[in-house]
Coordinates of C-alpha atoms in Angstrom, one line a residue:
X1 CA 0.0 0.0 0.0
X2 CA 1.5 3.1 -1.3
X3 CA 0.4 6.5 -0.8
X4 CA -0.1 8.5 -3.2
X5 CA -0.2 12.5 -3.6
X6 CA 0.7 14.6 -0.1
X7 CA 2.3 12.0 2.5
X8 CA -0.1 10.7 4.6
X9 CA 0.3 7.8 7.7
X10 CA -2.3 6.1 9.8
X11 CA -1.8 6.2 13.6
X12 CA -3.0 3.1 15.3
X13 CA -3.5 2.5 19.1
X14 CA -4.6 -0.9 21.4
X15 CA -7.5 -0.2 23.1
X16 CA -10.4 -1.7 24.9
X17 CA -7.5 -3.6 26.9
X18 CA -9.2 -3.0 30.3
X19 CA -10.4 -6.1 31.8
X20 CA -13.8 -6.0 34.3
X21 CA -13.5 -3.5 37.1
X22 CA -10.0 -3.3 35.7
X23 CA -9.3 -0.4 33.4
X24 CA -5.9 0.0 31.1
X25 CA -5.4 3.6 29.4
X26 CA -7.2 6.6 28.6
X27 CA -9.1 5.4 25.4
X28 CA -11.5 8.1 25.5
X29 CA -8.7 11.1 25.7
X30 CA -6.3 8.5 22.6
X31 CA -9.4 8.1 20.5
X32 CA -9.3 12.0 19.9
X33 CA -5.9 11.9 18.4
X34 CA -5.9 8.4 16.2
X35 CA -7.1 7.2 13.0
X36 CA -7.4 3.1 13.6
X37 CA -8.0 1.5 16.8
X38 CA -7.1 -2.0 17.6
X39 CA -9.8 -3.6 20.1
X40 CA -8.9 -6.0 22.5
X41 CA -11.2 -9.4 22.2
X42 CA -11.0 -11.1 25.6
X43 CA -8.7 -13.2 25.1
X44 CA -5.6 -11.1 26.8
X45 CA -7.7 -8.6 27.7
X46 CA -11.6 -6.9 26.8
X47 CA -14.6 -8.4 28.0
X48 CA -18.2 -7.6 26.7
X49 CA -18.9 -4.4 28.2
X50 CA -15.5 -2.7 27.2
X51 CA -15.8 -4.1 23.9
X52 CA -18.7 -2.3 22.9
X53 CA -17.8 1.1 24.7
X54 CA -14.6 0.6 22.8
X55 CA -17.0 0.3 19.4
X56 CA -19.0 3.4 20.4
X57 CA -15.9 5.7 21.1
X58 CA -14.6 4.8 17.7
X59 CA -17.3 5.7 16.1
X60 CA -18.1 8.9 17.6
X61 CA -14.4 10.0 16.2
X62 CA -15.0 8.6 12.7
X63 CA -11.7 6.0 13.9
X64 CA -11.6 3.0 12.2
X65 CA -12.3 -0.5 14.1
X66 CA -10.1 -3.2 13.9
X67 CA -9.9 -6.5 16.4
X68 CA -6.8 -7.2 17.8
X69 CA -6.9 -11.1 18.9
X70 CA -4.3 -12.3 21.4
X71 CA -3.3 -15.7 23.0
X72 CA -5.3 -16.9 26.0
X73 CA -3.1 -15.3 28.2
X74 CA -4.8 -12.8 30.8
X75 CA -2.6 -12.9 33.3
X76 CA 0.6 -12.2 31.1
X77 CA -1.6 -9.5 29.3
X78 CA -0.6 -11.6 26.2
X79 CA 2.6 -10.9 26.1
X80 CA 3.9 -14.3 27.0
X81 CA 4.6 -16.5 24.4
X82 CA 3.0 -20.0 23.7
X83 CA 3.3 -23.2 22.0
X84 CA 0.4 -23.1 19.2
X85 CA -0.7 -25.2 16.4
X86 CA -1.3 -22.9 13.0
X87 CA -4.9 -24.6 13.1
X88 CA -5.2 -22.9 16.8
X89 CA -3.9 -19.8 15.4
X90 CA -6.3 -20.2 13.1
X91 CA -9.3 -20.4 15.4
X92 CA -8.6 -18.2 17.9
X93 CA -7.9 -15.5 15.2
X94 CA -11.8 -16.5 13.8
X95 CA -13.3 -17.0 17.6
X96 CA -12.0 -13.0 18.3
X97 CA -12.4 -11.5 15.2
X98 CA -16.1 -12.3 15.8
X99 CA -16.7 -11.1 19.0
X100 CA -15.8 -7.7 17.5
X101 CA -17.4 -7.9 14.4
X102 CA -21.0 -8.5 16.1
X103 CA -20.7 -5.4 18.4
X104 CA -19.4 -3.4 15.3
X105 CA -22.8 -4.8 13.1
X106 CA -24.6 -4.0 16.3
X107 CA -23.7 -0.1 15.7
X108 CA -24.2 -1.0 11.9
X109 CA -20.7 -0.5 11.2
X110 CA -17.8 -3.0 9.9
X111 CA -14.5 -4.3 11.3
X112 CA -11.8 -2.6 8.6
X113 CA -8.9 -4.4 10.1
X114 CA -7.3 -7.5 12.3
X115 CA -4.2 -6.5 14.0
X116 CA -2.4 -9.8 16.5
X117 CA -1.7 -8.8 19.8
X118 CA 1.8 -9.1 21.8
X119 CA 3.4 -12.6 21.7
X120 CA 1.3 -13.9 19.2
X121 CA 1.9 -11.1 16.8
X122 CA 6.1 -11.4 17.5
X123 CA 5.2 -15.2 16.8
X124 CA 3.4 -15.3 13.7
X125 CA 5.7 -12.4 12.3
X126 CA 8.5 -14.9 12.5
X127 CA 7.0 -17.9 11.8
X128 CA 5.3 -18.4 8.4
X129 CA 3.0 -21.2 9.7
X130 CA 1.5 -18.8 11.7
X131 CA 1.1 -16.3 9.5
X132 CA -0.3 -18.1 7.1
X133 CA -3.0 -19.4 9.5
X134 CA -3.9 -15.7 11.0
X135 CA -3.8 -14.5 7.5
X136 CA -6.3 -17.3 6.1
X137 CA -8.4 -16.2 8.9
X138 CA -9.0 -12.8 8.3
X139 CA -9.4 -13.5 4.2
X140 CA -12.1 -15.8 5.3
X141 CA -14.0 -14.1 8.0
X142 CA -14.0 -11.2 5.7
X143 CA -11.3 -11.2 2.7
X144 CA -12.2 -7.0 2.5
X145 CA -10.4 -6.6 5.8
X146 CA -6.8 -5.6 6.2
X147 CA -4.4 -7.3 7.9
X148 CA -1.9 -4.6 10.7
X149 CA 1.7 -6.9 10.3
X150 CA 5.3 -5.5 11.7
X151 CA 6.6 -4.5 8.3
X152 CA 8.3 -6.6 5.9
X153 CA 7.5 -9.4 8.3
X154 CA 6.0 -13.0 7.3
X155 CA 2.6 -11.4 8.4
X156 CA 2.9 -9.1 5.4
X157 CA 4.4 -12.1 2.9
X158 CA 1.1 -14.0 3.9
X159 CA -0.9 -11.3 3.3
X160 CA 0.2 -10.4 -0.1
X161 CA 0.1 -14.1 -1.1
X162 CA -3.4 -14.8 -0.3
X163 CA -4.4 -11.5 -1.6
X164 CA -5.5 -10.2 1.2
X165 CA -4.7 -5.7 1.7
X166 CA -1.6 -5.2 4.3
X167 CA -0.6 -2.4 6.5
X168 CA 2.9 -2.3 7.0
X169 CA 3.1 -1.4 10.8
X170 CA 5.9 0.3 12.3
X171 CA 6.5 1.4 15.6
X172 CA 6.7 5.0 17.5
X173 CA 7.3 3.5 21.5
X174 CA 9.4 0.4 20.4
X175 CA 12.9 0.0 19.5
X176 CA 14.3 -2.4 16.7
X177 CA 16.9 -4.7 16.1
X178 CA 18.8 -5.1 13.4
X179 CA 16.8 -8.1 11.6
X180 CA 13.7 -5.5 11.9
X181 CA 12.0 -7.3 14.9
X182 CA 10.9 -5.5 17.6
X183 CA 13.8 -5.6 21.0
X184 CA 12.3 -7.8 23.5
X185 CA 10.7 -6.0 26.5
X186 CA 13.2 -7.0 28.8
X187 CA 16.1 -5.6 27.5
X188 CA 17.3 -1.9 27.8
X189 CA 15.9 0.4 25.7
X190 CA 13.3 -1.8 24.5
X191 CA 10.4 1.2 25.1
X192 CA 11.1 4.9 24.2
X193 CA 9.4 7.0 27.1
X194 CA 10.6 10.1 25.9
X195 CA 7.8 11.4 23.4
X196 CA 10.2 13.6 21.5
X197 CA 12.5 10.9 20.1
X198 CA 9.4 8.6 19.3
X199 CA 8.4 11.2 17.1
X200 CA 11.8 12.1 15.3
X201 CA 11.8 8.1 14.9
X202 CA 8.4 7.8 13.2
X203 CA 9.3 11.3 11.0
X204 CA 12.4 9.9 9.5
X205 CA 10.8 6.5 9.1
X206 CA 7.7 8.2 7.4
X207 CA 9.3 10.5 5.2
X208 CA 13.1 8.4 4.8
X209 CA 11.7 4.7 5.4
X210 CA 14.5 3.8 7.7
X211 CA 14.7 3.8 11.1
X212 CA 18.1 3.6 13.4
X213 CA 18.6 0.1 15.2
X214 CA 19.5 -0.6 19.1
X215 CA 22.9 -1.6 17.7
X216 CA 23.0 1.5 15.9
X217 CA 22.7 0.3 12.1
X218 CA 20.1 2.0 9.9
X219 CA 17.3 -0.7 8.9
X220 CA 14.9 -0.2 6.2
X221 CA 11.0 -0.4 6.8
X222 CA 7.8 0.4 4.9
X223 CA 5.4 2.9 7.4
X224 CA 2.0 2.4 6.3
X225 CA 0.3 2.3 9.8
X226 CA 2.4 3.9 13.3
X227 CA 1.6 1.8 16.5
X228 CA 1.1 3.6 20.2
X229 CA 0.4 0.9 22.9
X230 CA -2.3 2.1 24.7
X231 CA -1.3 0.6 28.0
X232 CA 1.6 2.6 27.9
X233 CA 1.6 5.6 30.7
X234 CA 3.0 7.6 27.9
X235 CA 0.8 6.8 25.4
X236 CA -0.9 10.3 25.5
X237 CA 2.0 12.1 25.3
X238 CA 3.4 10.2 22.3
X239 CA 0.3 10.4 20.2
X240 CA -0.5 14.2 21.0
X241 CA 3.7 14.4 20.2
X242 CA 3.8 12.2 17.2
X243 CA 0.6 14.3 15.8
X244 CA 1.9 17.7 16.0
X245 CA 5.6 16.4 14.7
X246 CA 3.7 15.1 11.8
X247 CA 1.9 18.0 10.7
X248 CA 5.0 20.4 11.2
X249 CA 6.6 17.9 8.9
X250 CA 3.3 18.4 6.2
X251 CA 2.4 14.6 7.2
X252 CA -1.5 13.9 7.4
X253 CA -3.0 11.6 9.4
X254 CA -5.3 9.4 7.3
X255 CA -7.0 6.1 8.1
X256 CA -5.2 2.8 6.5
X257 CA -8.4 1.9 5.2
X258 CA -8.8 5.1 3.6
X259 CA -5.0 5.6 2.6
X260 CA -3.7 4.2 -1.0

């Protein structure tokens, strides 16, 4: 997907990641500054009630609604990783994509996109397998959706073989090593809390298409879609940040579904 024209970029954020009495970000405040949101489906987070409130918001601010479907992992908020069949992957990427897609017919609107969640995302953009199952989902459920993949990972290769429309995602609060995954949580550096350098990062990968690595190599990337996680505490900040540094730089904001 290729812009044409004036340089436009979607800005995506995990929402609806709240849990039962338990609440995770300030959706209402983010959904003011976005163009796609990725809704939790209660599998590492979401439940019925947040789920819908997370549809409504959405709409309200004309933001497009995508699922974001994790492993069965609530306690580890999805972020641990699991030993999964590509027919599980498959399955659970079908059972959560639904969930979201009858509260979004409920408001008579449709789900534009399926973004993974945490480990299984890292997983499946590694492991073609798993790709291939989460991408055979989505074409299935609905083959009009887009698939949300790291870019140039085997999310995106799936995507593009089956045919299926792909947003090469890129990161504004993560850092990257030098085979273009994403550093693992635990190590230093992994998440950039300082909202000025998340935006120079997405600016230069926007409008260069390269980002700088942890080991300090440059690493080429595609930026169709820029990730903030919404359960960061600096999540605000970054997306109020990373908006203004855009339009200084004559960036638009533009929905991925909407963009190309």
């Amino acid at each position: 997907m290729v812009p044409t024209g004036k340089l436009r970029i979607d800005l995506n954020c995990d929402m609806g990641e709240g849990y039962g009495a338990y609440r995770m970000g300030d959706d209402a405040e983010l959904m003011r500054h976005i163009t796609s949101a990725n809704i939790a489906c209660g599998f590492h987070a979401g439940d019925p009630g947040t789920i819908a409130a997370t549809v409504k918001l959405a709409l309200e601010h004309d933001v497009a609604i995508g699922a974001h479907p994790g492993l069965p992992d609530l306690q580890g908020f999805g972020r641990r990783a699991m030993t999964i069949s590509p027919r599980e992957a498959y399955e659970l990427t079908v059972y959560q994509i639904g969930a979201v897609q009858a509260f979004a017919a409920a408001e008579g609107v449709r789900v534009s996109h399926v973004k993974p969640h945490g480990a299984l995302y890292n997983m499946a953009a590694r492991d073609a397998a798993l790709a291939d199952a989460i991408a055979e989902a989505i074409y299935k459920v609905d083959g009009n959706m887009m698939l949300y993949g790291l870019s140039g990972s085997e999310l995106i290769r799936s995507a593009e073989r089956l045919g299926l429309r792909a947003a090469n995602e890129v990161f504004a609060d993560r850092s990257y090593e030098e085979d273009g995954s994403l550093t693992p949580r635990h190590a230093a550096g992994a998440v950039l809390a300082d909202s000025a350098e998340a935006s120079a990062q997405i600016v230069r990968l926007v409008r260069a298409g390269e980002v700088k690595t942890r080991q300090g190599t440059w690493l080429r990337l595609q930026a169709d879609t820029v990730c903030v996680h919404g359960d960061s505490p600096d999540a605000l900040s970054h997306v109020r940040a990373l908006g203004e540094a855009l339009r200084e730089e004559g960036i638009e904001l533009g929905r991925a579904d909407r963009n190309g």
